[in-house]
Coordinates of C-alpha atoms in Angstrom, one line a residue:
X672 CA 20.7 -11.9 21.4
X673 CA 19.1 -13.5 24.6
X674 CA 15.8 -12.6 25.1
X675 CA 12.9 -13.4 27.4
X676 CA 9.9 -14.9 25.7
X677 CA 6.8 -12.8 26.2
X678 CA 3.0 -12.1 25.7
X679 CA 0.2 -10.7 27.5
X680 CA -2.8 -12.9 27.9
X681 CA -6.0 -13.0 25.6
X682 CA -8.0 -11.2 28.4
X683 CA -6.2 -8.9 29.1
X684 CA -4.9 -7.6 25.4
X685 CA -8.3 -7.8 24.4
X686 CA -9.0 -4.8 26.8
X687 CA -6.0 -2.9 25.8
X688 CA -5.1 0.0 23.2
X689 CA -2.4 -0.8 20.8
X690 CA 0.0 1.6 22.5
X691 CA -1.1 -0.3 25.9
X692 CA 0.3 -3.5 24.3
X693 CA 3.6 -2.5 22.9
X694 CA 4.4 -0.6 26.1
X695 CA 3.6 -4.3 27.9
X696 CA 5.9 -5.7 25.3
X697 CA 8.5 -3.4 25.8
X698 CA 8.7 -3.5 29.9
X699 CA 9.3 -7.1 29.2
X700 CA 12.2 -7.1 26.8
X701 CA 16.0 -6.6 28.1
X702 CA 17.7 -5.6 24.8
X703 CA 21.3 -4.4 24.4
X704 CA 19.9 -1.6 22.0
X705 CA 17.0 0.4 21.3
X706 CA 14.6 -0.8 18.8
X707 CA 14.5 1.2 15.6
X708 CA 17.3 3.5 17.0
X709 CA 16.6 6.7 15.2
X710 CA 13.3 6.4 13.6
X711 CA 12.3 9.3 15.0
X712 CA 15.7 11.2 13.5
X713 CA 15.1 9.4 10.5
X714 CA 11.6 11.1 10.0
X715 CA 13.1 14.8 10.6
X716 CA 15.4 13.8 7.7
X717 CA 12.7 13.1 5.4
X718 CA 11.0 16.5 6.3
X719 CA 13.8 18.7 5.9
X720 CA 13.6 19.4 2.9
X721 CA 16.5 17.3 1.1
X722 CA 14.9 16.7 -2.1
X723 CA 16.3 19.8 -3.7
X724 CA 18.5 17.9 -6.0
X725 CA 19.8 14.9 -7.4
X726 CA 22.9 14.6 -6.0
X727 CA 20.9 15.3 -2.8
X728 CA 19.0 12.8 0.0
X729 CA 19.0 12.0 3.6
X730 CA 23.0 10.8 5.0
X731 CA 23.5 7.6 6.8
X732 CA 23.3 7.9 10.6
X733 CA 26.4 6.5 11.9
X734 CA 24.5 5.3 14.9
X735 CA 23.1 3.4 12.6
X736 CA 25.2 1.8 10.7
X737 CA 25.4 -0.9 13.6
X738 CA 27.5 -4.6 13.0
X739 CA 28.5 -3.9 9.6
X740 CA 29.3 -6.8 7.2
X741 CA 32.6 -7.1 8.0
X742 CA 32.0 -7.5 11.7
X743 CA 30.2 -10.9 10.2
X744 CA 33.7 -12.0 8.5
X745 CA 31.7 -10.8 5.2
X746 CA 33.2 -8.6 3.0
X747 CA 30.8 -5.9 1.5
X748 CA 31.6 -7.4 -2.0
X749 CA 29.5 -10.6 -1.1
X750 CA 27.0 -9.2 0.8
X751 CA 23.9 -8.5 -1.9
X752 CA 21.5 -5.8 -1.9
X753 CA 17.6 -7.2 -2.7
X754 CA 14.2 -6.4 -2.3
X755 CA 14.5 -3.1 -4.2
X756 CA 10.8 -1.1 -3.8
X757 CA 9.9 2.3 -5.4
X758 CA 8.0 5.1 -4.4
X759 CA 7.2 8.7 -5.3
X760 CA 8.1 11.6 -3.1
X761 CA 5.2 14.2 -2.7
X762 CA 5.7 15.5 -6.3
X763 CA 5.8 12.4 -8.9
X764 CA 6.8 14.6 -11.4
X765 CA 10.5 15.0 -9.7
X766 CA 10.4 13.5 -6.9
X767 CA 11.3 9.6 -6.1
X768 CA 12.3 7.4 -3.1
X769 CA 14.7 4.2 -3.9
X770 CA 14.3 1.5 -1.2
X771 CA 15.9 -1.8 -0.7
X772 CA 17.2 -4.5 1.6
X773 CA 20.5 -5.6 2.7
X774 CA 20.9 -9.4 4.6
X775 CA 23.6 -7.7 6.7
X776 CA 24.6 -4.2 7.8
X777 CA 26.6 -2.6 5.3
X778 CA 29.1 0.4 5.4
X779 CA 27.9 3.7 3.4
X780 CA 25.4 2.5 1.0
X781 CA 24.5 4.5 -1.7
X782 CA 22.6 4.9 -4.7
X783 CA 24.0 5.8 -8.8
X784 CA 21.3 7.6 -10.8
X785 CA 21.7 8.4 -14.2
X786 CA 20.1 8.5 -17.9
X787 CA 22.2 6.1 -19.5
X788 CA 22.8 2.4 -17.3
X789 CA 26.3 2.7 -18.4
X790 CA 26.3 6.5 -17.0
X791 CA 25.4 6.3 -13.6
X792 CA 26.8 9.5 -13.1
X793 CA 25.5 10.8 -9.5
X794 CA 26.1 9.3 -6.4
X795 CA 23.9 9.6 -3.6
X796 CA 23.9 8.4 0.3
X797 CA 21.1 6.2 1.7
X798 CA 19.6 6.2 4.8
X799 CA 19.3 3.3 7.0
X800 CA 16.6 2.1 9.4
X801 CA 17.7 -0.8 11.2
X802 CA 14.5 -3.1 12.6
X803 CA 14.9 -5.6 15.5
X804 CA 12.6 -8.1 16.0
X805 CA 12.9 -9.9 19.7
X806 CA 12.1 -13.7 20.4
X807 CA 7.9 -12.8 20.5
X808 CA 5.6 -14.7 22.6
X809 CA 5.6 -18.3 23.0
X810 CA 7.4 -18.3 19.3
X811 CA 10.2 -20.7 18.5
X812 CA 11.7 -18.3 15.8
X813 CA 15.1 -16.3 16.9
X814 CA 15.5 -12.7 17.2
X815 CA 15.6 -11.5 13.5
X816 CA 17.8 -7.9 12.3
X817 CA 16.4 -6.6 9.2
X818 CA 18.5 -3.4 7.4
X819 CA 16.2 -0.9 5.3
X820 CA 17.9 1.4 3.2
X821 CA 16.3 4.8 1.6
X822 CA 17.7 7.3 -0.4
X823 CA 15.1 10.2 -1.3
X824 CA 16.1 12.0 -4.6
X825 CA 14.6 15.0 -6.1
X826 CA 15.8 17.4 -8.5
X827 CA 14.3 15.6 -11.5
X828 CA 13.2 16.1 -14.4
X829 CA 9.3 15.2 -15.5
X830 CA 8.5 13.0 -18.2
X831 CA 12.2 11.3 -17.9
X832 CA 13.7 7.8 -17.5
X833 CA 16.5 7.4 -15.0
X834 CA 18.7 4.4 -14.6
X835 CA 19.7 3.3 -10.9
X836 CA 22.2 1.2 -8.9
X837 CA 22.3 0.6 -5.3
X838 CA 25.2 -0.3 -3.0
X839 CA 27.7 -0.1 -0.6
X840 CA 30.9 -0.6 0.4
X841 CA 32.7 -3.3 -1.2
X842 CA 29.4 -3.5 -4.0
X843 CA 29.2 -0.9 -6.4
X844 CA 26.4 -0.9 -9.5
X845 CA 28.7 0.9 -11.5
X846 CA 31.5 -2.2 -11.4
X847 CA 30.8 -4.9 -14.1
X848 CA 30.2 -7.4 -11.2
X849 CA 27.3 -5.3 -9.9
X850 CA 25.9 -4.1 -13.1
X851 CA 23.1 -6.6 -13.5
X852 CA 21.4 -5.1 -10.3
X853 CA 20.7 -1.7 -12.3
X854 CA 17.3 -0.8 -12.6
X855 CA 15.4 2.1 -14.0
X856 CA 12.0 4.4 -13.4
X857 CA 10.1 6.8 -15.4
X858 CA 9.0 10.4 -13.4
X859 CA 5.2 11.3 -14.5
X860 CA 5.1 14.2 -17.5
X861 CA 4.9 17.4 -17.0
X862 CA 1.5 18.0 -18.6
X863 CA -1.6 15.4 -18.4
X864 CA -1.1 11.7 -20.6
X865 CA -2.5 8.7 -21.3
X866 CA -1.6 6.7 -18.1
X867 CA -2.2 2.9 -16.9
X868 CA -2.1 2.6 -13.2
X869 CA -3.0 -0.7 -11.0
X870 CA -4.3 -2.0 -8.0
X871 CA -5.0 -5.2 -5.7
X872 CA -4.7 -5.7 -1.5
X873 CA -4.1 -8.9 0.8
X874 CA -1.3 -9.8 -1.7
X875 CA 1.1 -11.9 0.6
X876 CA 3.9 -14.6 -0.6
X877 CA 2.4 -17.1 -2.7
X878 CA 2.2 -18.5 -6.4
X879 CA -0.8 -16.8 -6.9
X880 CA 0.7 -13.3 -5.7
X881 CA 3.8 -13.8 -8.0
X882 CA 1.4 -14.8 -10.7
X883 CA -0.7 -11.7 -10.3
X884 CA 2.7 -9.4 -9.8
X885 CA 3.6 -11.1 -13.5
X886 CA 0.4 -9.8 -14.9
X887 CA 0.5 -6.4 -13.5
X888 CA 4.3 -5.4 -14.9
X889 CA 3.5 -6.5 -18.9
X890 CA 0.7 -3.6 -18.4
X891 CA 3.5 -1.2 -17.9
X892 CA 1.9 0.9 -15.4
X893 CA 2.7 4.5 -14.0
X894 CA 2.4 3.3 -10.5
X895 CA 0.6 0.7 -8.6
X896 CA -1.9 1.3 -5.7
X897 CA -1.7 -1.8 -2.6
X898 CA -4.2 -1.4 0.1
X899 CA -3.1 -2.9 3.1
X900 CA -2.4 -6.6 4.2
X901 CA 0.8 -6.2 2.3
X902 CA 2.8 -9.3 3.2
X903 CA 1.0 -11.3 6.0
X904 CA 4.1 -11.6 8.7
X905 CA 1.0 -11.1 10.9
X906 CA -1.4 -13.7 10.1
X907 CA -3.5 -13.2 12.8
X908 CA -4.5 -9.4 11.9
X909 CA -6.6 -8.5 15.2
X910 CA -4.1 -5.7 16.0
X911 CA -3.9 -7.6 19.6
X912 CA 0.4 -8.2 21.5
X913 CA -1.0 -12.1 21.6
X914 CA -0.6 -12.1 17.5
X915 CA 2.8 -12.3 18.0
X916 CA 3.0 -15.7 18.5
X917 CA 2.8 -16.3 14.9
X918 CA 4.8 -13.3 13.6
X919 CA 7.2 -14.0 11.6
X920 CA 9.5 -11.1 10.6
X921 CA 11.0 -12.5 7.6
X922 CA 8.0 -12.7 6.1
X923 CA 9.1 -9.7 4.8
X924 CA 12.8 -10.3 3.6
X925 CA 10.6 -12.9 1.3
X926 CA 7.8 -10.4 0.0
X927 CA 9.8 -8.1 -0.7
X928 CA 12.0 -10.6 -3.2
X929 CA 9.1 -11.5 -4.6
X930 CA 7.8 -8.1 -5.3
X931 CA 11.0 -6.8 -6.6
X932 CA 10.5 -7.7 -10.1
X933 CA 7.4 -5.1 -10.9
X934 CA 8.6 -2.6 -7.7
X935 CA 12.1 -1.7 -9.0
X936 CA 10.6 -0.1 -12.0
X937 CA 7.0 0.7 -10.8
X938 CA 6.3 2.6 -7.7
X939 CA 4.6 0.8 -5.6
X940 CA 2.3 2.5 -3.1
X941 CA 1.3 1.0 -0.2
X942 CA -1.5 1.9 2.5
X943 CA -1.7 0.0 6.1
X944 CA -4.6 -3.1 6.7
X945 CA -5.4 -4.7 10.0
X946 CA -2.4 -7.4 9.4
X947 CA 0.1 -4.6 8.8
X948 CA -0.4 -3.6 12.7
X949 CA 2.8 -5.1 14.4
X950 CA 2.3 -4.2 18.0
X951 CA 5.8 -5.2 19.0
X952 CA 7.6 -2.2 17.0
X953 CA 6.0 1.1 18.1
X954 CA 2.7 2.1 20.0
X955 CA 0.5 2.3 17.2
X956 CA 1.6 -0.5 15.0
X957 CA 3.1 0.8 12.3
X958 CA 6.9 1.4 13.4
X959 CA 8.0 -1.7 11.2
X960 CA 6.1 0.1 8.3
X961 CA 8.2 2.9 8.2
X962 CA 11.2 1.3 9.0
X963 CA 10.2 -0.5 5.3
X964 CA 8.3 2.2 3.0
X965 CA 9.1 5.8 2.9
X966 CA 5.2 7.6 1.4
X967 CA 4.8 10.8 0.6
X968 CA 3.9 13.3 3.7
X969 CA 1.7 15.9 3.0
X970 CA 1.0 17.7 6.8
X971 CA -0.8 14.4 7.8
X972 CA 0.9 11.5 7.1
X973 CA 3.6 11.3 9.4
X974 CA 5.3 9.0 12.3
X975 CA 1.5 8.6 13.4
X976 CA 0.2 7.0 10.6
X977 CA 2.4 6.5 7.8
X978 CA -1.0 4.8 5.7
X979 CA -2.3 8.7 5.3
X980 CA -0.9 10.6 2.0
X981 CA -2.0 11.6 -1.4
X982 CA -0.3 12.3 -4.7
X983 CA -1.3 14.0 -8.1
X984 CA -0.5 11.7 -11.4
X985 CA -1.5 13.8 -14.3
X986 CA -5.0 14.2 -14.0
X987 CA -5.7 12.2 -11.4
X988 CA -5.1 12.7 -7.7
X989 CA -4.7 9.4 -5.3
X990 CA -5.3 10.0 -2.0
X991 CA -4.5 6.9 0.6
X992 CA -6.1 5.9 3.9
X993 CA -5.4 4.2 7.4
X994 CA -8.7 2.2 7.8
X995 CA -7.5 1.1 11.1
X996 CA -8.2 4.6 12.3
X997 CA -12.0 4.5 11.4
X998 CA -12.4 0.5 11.6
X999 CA -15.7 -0.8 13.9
X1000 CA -14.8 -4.3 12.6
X1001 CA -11.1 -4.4 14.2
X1002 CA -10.7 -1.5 16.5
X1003 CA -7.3 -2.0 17.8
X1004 CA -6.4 1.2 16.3
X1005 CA -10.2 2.6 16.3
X1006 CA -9.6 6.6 16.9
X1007 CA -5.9 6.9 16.8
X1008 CA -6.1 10.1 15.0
X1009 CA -8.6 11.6 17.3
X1010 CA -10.6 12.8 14.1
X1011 CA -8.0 14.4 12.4
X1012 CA -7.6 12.0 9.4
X1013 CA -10.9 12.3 8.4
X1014 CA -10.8 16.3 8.4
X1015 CA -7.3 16.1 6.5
X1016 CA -9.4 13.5 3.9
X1017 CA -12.8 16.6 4.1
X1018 CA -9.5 19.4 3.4
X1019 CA -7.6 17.3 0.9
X1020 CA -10.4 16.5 -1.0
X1021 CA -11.7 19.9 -1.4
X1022 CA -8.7 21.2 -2.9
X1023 CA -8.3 18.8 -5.1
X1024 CA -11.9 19.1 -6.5
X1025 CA -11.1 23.0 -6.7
X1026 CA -7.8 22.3 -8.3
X1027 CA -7.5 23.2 -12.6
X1028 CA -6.3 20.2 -14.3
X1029 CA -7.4 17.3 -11.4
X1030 CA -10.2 15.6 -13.1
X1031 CA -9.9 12.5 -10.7
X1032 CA -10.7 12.1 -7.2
X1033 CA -9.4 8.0 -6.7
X1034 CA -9.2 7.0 -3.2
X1035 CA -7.7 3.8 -1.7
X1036 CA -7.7 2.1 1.8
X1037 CA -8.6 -1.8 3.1
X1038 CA -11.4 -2.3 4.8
X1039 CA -14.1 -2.5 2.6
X1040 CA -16.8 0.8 2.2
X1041 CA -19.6 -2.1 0.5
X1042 CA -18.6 -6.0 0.4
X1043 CA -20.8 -8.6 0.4
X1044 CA -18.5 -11.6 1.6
X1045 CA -18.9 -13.9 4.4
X1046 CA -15.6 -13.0 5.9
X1047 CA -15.6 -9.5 6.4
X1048 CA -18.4 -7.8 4.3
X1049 CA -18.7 -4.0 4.9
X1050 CA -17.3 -2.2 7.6
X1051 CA -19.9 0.2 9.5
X1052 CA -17.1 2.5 10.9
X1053 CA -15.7 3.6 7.2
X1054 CA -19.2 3.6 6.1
X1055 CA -20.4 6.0 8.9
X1056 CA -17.1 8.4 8.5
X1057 CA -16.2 8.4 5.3
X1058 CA -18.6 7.3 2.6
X1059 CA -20.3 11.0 3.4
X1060 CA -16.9 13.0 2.9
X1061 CA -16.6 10.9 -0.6
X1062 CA -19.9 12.0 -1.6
X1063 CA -19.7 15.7 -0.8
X1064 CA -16.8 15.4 -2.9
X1065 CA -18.1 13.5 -5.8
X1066 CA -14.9 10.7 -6.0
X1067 CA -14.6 9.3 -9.0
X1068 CA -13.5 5.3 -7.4
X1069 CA -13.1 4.2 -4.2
X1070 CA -10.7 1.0 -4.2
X1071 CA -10.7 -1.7 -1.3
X1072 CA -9.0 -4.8 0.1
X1073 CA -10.1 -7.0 3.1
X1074 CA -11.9 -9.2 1.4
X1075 CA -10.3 -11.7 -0.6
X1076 CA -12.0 -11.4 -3.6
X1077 CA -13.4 -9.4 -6.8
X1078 CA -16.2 -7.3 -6.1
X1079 CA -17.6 -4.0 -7.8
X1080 CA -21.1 -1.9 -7.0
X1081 CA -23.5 -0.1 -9.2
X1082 CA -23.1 3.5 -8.1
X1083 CA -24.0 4.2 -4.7
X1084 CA -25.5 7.4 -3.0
X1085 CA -26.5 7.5 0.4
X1086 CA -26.0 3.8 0.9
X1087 CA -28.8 3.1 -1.8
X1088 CA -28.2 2.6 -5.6
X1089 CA -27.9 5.8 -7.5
X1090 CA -27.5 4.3 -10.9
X1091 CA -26.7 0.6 -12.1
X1092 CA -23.7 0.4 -14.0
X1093 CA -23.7 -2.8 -16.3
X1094 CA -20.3 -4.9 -17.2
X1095 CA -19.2 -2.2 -19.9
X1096 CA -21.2 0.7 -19.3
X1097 CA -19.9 4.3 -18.2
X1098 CA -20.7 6.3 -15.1
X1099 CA -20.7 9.7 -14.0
X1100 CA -20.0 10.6 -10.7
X1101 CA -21.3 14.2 -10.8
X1102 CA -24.4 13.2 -11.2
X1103 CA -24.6 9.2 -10.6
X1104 CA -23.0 8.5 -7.5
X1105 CA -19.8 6.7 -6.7
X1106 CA -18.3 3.1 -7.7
X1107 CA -16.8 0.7 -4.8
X1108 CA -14.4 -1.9 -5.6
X1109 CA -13.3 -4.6 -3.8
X1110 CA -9.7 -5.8 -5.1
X1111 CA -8.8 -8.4 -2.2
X1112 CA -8.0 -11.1 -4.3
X1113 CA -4.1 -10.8 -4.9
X1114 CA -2.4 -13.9 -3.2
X1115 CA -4.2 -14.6 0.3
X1116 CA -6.5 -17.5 0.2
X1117 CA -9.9 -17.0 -1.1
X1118 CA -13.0 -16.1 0.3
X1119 CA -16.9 -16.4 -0.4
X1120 CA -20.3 -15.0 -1.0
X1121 CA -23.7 -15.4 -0.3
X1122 CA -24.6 -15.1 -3.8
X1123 CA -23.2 -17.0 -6.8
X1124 CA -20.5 -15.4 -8.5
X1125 CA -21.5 -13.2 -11.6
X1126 CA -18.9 -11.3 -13.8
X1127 CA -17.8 -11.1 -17.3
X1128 CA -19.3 -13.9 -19.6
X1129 CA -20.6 -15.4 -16.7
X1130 CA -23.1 -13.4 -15.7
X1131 CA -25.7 -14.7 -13.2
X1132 CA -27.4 -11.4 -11.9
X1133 CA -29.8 -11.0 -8.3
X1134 CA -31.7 -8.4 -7.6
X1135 CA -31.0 -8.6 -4.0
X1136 CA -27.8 -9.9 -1.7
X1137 CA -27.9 -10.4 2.3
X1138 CA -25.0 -9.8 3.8
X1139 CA -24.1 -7.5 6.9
X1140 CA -21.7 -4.3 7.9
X1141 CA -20.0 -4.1 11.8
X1142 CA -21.6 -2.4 14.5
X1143 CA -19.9 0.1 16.4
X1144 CA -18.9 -1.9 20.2
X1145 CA -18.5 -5.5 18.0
X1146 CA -21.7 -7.3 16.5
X1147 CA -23.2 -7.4 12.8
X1148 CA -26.0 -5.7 11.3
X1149 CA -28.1 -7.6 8.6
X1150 CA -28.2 -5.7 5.4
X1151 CA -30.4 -6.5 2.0
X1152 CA -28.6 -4.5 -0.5
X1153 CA -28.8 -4.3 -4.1
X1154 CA -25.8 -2.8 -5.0
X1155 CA -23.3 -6.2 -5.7
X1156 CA -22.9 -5.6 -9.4
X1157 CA -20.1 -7.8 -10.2
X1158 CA -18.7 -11.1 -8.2
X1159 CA -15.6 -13.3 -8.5
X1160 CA -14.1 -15.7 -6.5
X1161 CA -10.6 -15.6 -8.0
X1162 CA -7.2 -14.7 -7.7
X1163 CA -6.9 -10.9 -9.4
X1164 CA -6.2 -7.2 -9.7
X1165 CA -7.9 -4.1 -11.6
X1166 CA -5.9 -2.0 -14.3
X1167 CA -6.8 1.5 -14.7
X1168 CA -6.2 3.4 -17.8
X1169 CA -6.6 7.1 -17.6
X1170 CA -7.3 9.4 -20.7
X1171 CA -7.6 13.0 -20.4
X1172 CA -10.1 15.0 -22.6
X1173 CA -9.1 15.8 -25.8
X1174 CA -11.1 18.6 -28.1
X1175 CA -13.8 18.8 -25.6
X1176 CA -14.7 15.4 -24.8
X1177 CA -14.9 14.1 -21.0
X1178 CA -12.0 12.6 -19.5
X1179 CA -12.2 9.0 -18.8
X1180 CA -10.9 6.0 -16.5
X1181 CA -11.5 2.9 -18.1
X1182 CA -11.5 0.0 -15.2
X1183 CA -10.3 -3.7 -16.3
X1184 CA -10.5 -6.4 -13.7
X1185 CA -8.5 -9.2 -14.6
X1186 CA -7.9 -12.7 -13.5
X1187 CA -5.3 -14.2 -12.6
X1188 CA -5.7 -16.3 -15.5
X1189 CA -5.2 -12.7 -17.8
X1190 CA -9.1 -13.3 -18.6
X1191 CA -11.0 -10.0 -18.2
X1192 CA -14.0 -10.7 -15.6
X1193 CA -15.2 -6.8 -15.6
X1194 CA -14.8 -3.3 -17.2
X1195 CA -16.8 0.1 -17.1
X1196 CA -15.8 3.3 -17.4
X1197 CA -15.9 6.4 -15.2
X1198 CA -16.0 9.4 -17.1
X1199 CA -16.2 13.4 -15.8
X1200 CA -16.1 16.4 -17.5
X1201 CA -12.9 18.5 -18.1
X1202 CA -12.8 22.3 -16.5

C-alpha cells in the first residue's frame, strides 16, 4: 500500500497530548482501510460474557478476515501459526486466553483443547485483530500487516492440565503434520498451593533476553509477571508521533518467536512501559497492545488502558499498573485516567486485604517507586500517587522495570527506612513497611549506579546513596537515601515461590533474584500472617 511519509516536528509534538499526535498522524495518512477495523467490536466480544464454556469464545469477524492466505497464492496448509502467548482470563482457576500470530491472514482459525495431546477433543473459533502499520515518518521500512489471533476459553476445570493446538484452514493441530505445534497449560487449583511465579521488565530481542526466558521456564512457574518495555519496536520511548521514525513493527513478529518457548505453557502477563506507547495506532498509545495481548478486565481495565487489571493466584492476588498514567518522568500519557486508576488501585486493594484466603498484596508496574540508577532513578509522580495507597494497604512487594538493572530496598515507610532487610532475612509488612524491587535487567542494554554494586557474595554495603526522583513539570530532585539494599549490574529476573500457612505458621514468599548466569545475587523473605 502507497502511503505518504509523515511526522510532526519535535516542537510541536513536544507540546502535544498523545491523542493530539495520533489524530496528526491520522489526518495525514490516505489508507484503503481502517486501522484496527473492529477493535472496538473486538472489545464488546471480550465482555460479553463468552467464557461460559469450553467449546465457547469470541467468533471471527468476517470483516476481519481481510486478504486471506490464498489471496497470497498460499495455501493455508503452508502458512504457519507462531508466536503463541498465554494469558489468564479474570478467573485463573478456569479461565484462559490462547494468543498467537499468523504471517498471513488465514480463513477460520481455531483452537483444539483437550486433556490428552492425542485428544484434542473441542474446537473453538478465534478472533482476529488485524494491525496496520503505515510507512511512519521519515522511515525507509514499508507498510507492515500483522494478524493477531485470540480465542478466550472458559469453562475449565481448576487444578487441570489441558493440551492445545491452533489453526486454520488448510492447518489443523489435530493432523500428524501439525501435531508438533501442540502445546499445553496448567489452570491454578482450586484451594491455596505451593506456587513459583516470576518476573523481569525491559526484556526486548536479544541473547540475553532468550538467555533469561531459558532460565525462567526450568523453574516451572504458575505465571510470569512483565512490567512494561516488552519488546522495544519503539526505541525511542518518549511517548512523542516523532518516535516513529525508528519504529519498527516487526519487532514484534520477532519477540514474540522468541518468547514462545516459556509463553505457550506459562501465562505471560504483561503491563504497559513508556516504550510500549505507539502513538501511530490509537489516541492513547496502546491500540497495538490490544491488538497483541488480551488481560484480564475487571471494571477498569479496558480499551483505555489495557496495562490496568488484577488477578487472584491461590493466595496471592496480582494487581497490574499503567505507570504512564501517573509518570512525572515521561508524561505523554500523564493523567489519562483523570484519577480513576488510582481510586480503582485504593478499591481493588481494599478488597483484597478484606478478602479470606488472600494473604498477598503483589503489585507490578514500570517506572520505578525507589531506584537509584543514573538513567531513570525514581519517578516523583508514582511516588506521590501511589506509594501512599500501597501503604494504607500494607502490600506485601512492589515489582518495577525502567531501569535496567537489579535493585531491591530495605522496607520503606513514608519514603524513609522502616526496617533493613539483609540478603536472607525475612520481612513483615504489617508491621515493617514495604519491599521495592527493581527487575529491569531482562535483555535491554544495561545501566549504572552511583554506588558500587553490592549483592549476594559480593557484598559491598553504603550507608548512604545520592541519586534523584522527577519533578512534576520536568527537572530532578537530589535525593540522599538509605534505602538501596541490594545492587547488580547484570542481565536477570526474580523468582517468587509462594507457601501458604500450614498448622498455624505465617505464609511466606520467598524472593530469588537470579543472574543471568543462574547464580543467585539476592533472597529474603516476605512473610504475613494467615486469617
Amino acid at each position: 500500500m502507497d502511503t505518504p511519509q509523515m511526522g510532526i516536528a519535535a516542537r510541536l509534538a513536544a507540546k502535544m497530548s498523545m491523542a493530539e499526535q495520533h489524530e496528526y498522524l491520522r489526518s495525514k495518512v490516505s489508507r484503503r482501510r481502517v486501522v484496527l477495523g473492529g477493535l472496538t467490536a473486538a472489545g464488546t466480544v471480550a465482555a460479553s460474557g463468552l467464557l461460559g464454556g469450553t467449546a465457547q469464545a469470541a467468533a471471527p469477524s468476517p470483516s476481519l478476515l481481510t486478504r486471506p492466505a490464498t489471496d497470497h497464492g498460499v495455501h493455508g496448509a503452508l502458512v504457519a501459526p507462531f508466536g503463541r502467548h498465554l494469558q489468564f482470563g479474570a478467573d485463573p482457576k478456569t479461565q484462559f486466553t490462547i494468543s498467537w500470530q499468523v504471517p498471513l491472514a488465514v480463513v477460520r482459525p481455531f483452537v483444539r483443547i483437550g486433556l490428552q495431546p492425542w485428544s484434542l477433543s473441542h474446537k473453538i473459533d478465534a478472533e482476529v485483530r488485524e494491525l496496520h502499520t503505515p510507512q511512519l515518518l521519515n522511515s525507509k521500512l514499508p507498510p507492515v500487516d500483522q494478524y493477531y489471533l485470540h480465542a478466550q476459553i472458559g469453562g475449565l476445570r481448576p487444578g487441570t492440565t489441558y493440551y492445545y493446538g491452533v489453526g486454520h484452514d488448510g492447518f489443523d493441530p489435530a493432523d500428524s503434520a501439525a501435531f508438533a505445534s501442540v502445546g499445553s497449560f496448567t489452570t491454578a487449583p482450586a484451594r491455596s498451593e505451593r506456587f513459583t511465579f516470576t518476573a523481569f521488565g525491559d526484556q526486548g530481542v536479544s541473547y540475553h533476553a532468550l538467555a533469561n526466558d531459558a532460565l525462567i521456564l526450568a523453574r516451572n512457574p504458575a505465571f510470569h509477571l512483565h512490567a512494561g518495555d516488552i519488546c522495544y519496536a519503539d526505541p525511542d520511548g518518549s511517548g512523542q508521533a516523532s518516535d516513529s521514525a525508528d519504529y519498527d513493527a516487526r519487532t514484534w513478529d520477532q519477540f514474540l518467536a522468541q518468547t514462545e518457548s516459556v509463553a505457550a505453557r506459562v501465562p505471560w502477563m504483561v503491563t504497559t512501559g513508556n516504550h510500549d506507547m505507539e502513538a501511530w495506532y490509537s489516541p492513547n498509545g496502546y491500540g497495538g497492545q490490544h491488538a497483541r495481548w488480551t488481560l484480564p478486565g475487571d471494571g477498569f481495565a479496558s480499551t483505555t488502558q489495557p496495562g490496568a487489571y488484577s488477578f487472584v493466584y491461590g493466595n496471592t492476588a496480582v494487581i497490574a499498573l499503567d505507570a504512564n498514567d501517573v509518570s512525572y518522568e515521561i508524561p505523554a500519557n500523564y493523567g489519562i485516567s483523570g484519577g480513576g486508576q488510582t481510586a480503582w488501585l485504593d478499591r481493588t486493594l481494599a478488597a483484597y486485604r478484606k478478602q479470606r484466603g488472600i494473604d498477598f498484596l503483589v503489585v507490578f508496574f514500570h517506572h520505578c517507586a525507589y531506584s537509584t540508577t543514573n538513567s531513570h532513578a525514581s519517578d516523583g509522580g508514582v511516588q506521590a500517587e501511589w506509594v501512599p495507597v500501597f501503604e494504607k494497604h500494607q502490600v506485601d512487594l512492589v515489582i518495577n522495570g525502567h531501569n535496567h538493572v537489579y535493585e531491591r530496598t530495605d522496607a520503606i515507610r513514608g519514603g524513609q527506612v522502616s526496617h533493613q532487610v539483609q540478603i536472607g532475612d525475612t520481612t513483615r509488612p504489617a508491621t515493617d513497611g514495604t519491599v521495592y524491587i527493581t527487575a529491569g535487567g531482562a535483555g535491554r542494554s544495561l545501566y549504572n549506579f552511583p554506588a558500587p554494586d553490592s549483592y549476594e557474595g559480593h557484598e559491598n554495603q553504603v550507608d548512604t546513596v545520592t541519586t534523584w526522583h522527577s519533578a512534576k513539570g520536568g527537572g530532578k530532585v537530589t535525593d540522599t537515601v538509605h534505602w538501596s539494599r541490594v545492587r547488580y549490574t547484570g542481565y536477570s529476573f526474580i523468582s517468587v515461590d509462594v507457601e501458604p500457612a500450614r498448622a498455624g505458621r505465617e505464609s511466606t514468599l520467598t524472593v530469588s533474584a537470579i543472574a543471568e548466569t543462574g547464580d543467585r545475587i539476592d533472597h529474603f523473605t516476605v512473610a504475613r500472617r494467615a486469617d
